PDB file of C-alpha atoms in Angstrom:
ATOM      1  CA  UNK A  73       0.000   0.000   0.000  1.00 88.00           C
ATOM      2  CA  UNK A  74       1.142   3.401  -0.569  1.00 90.00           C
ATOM      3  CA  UNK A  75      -0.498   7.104  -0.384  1.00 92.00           C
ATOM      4  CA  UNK A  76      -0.938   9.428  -3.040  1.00 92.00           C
ATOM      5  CA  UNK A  77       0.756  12.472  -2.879  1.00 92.00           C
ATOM      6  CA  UNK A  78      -2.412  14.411  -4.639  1.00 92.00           C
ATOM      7  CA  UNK A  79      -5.491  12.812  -3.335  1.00 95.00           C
ATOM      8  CA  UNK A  80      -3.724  11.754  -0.104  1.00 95.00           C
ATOM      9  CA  UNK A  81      -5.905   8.524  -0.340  1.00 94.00           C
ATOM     10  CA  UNK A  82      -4.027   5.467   0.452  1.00 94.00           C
ATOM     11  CA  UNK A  83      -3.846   3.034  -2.463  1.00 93.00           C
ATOM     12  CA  UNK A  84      -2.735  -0.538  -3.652  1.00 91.00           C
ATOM     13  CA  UNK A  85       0.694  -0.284  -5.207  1.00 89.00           C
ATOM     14  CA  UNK A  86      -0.950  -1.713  -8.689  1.00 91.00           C
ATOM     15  CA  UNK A  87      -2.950   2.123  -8.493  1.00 93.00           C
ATOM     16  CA  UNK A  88       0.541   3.890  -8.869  1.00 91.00           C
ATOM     17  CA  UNK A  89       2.736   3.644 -12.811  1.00 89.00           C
ATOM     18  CA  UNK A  90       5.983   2.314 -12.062  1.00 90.00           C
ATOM     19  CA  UNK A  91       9.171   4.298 -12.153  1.00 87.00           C
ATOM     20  CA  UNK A  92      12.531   3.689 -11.461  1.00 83.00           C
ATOM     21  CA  UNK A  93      12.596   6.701  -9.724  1.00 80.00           C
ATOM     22  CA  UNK A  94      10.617   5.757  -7.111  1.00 73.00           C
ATOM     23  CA  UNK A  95      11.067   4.109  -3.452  1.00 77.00           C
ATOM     24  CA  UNK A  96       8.767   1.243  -3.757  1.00 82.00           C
ATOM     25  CA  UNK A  97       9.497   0.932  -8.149  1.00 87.00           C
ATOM     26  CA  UNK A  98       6.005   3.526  -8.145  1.00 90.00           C
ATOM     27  CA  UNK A  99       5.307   7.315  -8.919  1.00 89.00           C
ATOM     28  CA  UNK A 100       4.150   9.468  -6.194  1.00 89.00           C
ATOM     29  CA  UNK A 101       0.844  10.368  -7.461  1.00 91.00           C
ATOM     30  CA  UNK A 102      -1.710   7.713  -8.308  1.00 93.00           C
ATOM     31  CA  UNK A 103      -2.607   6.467 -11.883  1.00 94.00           C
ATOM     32  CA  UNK A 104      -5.821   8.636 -11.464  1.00 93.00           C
ATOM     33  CA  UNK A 105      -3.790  11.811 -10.245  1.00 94.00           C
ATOM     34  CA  UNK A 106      -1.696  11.220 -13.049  1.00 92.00           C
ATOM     35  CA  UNK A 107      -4.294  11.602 -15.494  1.00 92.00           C
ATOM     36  CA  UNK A 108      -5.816  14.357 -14.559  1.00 91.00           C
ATOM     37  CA  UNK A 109      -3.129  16.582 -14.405  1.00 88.00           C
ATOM     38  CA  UNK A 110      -2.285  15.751 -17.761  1.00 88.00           C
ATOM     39  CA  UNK A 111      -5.385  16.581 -19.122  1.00 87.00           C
ATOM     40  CA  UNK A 112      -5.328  20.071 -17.248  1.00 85.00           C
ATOM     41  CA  UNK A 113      -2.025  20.159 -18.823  1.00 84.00           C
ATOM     42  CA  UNK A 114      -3.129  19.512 -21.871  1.00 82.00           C
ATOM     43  CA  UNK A 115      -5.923  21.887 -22.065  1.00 82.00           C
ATOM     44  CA  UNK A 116      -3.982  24.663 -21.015  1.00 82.00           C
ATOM     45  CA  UNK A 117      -0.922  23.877 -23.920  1.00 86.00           C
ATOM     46  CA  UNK A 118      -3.599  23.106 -26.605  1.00 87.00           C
ATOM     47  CA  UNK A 119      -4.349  26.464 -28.154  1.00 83.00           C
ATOM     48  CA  UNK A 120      -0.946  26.837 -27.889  1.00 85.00           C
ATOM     49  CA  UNK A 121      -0.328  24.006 -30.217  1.00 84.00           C
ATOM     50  CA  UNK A 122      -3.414  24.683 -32.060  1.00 86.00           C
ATOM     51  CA  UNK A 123      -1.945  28.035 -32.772  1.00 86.00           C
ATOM     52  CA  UNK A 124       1.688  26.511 -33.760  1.00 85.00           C
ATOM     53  CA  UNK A 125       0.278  23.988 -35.637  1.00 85.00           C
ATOM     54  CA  UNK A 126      -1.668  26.785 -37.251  1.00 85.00           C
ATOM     55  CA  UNK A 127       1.405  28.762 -37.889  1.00 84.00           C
ATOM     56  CA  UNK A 128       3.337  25.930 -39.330  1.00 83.00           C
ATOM     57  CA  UNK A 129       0.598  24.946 -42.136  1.00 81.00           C
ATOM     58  CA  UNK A 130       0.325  28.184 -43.418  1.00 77.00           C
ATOM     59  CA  UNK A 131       4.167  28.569 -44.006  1.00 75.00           C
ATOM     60  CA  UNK A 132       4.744  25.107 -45.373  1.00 84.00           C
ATOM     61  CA  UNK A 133       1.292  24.576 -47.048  1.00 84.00           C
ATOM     62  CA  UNK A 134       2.280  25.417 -50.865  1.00 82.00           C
ATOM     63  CA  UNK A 135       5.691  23.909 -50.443  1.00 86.00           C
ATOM     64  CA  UNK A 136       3.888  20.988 -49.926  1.00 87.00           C
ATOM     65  CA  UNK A 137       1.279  21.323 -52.369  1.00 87.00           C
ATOM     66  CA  UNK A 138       4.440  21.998 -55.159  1.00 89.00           C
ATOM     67  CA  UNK A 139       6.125  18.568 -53.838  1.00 91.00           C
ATOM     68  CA  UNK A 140       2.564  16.621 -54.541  1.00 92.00           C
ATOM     69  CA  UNK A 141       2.413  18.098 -57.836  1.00 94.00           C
ATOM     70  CA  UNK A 142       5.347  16.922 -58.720  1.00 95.00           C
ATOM     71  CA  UNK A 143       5.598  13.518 -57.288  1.00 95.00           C
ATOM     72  CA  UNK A 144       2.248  13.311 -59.416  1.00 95.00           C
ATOM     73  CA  UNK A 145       4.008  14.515 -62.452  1.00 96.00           C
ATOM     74  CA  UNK A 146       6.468  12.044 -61.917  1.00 96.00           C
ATOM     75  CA  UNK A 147       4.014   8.956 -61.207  1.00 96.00           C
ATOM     76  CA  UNK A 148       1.494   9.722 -64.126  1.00 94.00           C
ATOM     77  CA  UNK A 149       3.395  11.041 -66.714  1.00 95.00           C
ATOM     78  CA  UNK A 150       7.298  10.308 -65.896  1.00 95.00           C
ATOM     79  CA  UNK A 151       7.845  13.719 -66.135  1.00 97.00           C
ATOM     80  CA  UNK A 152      10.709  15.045 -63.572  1.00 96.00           C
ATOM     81  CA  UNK A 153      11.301  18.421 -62.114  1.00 96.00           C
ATOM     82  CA  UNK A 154      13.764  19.275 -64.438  1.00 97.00           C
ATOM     83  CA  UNK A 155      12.103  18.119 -66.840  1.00 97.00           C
ATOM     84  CA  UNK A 156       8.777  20.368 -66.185  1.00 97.00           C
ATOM     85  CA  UNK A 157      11.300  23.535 -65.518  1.00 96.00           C
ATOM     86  CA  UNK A 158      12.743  22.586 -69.006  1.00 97.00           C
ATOM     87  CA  UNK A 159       8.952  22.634 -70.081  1.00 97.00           C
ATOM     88  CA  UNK A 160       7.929  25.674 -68.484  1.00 97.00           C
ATOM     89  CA  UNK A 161      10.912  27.909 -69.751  1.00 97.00           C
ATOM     90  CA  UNK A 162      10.514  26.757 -73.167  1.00 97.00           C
ATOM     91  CA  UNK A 163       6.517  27.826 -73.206  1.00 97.00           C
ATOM     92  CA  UNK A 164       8.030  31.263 -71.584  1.00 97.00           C
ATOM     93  CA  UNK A 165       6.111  30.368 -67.899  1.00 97.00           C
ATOM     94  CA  UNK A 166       2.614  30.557 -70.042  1.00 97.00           C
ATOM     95  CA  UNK A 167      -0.106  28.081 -70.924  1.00 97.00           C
ATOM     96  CA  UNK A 168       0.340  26.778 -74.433  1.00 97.00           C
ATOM     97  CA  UNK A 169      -3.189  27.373 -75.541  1.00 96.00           C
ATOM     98  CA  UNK A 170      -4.569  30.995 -73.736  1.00 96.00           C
ATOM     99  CA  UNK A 171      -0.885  32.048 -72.945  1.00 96.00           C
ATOM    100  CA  UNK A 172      -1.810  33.172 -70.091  1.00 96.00           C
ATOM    101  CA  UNK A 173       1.340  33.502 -67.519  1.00 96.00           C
ATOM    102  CA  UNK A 174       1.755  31.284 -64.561  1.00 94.00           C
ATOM    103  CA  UNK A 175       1.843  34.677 -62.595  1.00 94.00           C
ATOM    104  CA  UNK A 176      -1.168  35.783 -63.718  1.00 94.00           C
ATOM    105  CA  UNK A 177      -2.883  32.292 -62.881  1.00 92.00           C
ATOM    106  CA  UNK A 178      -1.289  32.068 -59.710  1.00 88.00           C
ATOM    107  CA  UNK A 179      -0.984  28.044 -60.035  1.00 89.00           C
ATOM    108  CA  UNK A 180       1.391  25.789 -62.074  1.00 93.00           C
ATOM    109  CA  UNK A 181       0.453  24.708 -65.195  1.00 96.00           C
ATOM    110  CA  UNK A 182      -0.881  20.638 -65.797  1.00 96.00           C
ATOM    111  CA  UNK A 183       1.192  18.390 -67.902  1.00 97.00           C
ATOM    112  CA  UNK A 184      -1.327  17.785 -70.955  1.00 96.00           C
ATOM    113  CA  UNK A 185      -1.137  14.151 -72.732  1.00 94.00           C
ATOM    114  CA  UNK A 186      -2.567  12.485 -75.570  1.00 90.00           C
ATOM    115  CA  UNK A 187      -5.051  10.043 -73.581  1.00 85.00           C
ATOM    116  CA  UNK A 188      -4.416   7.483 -76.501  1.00 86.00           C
ATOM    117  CA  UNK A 189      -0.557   7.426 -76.618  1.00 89.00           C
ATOM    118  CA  UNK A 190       0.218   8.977 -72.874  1.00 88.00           C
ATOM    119  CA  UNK A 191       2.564  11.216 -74.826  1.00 93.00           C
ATOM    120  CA  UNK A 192       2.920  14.134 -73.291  1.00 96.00           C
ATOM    121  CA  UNK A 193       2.558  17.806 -75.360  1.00 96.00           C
ATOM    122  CA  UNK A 194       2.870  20.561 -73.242  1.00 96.00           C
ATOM    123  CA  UNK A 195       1.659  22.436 -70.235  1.00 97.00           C
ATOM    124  CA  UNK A 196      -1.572  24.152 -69.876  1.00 97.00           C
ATOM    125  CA  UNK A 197      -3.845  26.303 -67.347  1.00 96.00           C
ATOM    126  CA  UNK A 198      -6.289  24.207 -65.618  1.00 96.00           C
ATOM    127  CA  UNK A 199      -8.958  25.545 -67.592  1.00 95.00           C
ATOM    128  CA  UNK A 200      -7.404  24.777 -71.422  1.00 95.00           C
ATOM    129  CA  UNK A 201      -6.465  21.388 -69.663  1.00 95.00           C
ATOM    130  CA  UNK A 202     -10.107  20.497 -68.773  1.00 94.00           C
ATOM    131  CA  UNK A 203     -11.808  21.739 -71.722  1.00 93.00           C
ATOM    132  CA  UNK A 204      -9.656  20.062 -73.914  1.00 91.00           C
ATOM    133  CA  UNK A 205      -9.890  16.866 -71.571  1.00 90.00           C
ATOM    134  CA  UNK A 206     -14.209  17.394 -71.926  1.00 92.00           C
ATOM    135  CA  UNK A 207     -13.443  17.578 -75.965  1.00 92.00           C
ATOM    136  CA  UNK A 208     -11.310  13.727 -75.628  1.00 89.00           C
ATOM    137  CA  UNK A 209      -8.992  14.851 -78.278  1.00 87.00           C
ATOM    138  CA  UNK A 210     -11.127  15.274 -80.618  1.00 91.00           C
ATOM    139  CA  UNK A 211     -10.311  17.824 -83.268  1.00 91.00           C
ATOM    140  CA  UNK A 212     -13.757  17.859 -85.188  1.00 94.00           C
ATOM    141  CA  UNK A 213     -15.437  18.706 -81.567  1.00 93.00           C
ATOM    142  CA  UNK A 214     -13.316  21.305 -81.447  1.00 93.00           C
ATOM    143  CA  UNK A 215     -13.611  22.673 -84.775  1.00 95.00           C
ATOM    144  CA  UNK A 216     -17.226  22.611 -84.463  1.00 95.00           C
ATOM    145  CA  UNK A 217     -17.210  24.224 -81.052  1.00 93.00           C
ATOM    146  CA  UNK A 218     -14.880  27.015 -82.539  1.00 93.00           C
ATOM    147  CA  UNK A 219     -17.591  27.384 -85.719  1.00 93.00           C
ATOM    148  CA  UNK A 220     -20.282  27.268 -82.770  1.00 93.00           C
ATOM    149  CA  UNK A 221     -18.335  30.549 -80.761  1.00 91.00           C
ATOM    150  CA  UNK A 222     -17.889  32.366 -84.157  1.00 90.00           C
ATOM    151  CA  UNK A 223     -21.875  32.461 -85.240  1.00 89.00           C
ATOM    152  CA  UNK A 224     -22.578  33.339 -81.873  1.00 89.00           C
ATOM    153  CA  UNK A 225     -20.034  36.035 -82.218  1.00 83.00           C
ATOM    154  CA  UNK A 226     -21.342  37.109 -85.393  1.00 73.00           C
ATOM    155  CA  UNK A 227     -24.873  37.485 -84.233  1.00 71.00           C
ATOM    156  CA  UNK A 228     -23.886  39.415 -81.439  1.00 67.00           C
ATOM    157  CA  UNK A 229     -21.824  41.761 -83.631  1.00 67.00           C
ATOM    158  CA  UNK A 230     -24.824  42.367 -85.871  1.00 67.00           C
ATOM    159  CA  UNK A 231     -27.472  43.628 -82.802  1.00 64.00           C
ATOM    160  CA  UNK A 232     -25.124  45.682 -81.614  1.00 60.00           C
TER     161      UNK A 232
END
């Protein structure tokens, strides 16, 4: 039997985690003790951790949203870093279809592939990427789609 140093109750020694530490191989404070001051403990530390934790997503959050990317580009279309670096300086930082900059999108630009050979062409915006993707490389889609825009066009031009 021992007594707890917190609750001043006098326990079985099988109440008490062991330690090294201690006289009789026990802690001072009771298993039950024990717990509860780590949970006051814990509540007091946890909006500072919240906080840190808070802190630490924010600063690391798009590095690890660039790694992803490019363990993707890696996995789906063997396509390395240097590789897409090569890629990107060669279409001038810009998306090979609106040529819009990678600046102005604020996002990197998607490795586009022909979905019949996996051979990749280039890098576009996410928006050429998924229209083309919704067209399944299909040029007479497109064309038609561009024909489509250009009546459409034309009709507006004339009630203006």
């Amino acid at each position: 039997m021992k007594t707890c140093t917190k609750c001043k109750q006098e326990k079985d020694l099988s109440a008490f985690y062991k330690s090294k530490d201690g006289k009789l191989g026990c802690k001072t404070a009771c298993k039950q003790c024990e717990s509860k001051s780590k949970a006051k403990l814990y509540d007091l530390e946890k909006e500072k951790l919240k906080s840190r934790a808070r802190v630490y997503g924010a600063a690391n959050r798009e590095q690890g949203r660039k790694r992803l990317n490019a363990w993707r580009r890696n996995k789906h279309y063997n396509v390395t870093p240097d590789q897409y670096s090569q890629m990107l300086i060669n279409q001038e930082h810009k998306c090979a279809i609106c040529y819009r900059s990678v600046e102005q999108l604020k996002t990197e630009l998607c490795v586009d592939h022909c979905h019949k050979t996996n051979v990749v062409r280039g890098l576009l915006c996410h928006g050429c990427n998924t229209a083309l993707g919704g067209f399944q490389d299909d040029t007479s889609s497109l064309q038609s789609a561009v024909e489509y825009l250009q009546r459409h066009e034309n009709n507006l031009n004339k009630n203006k």
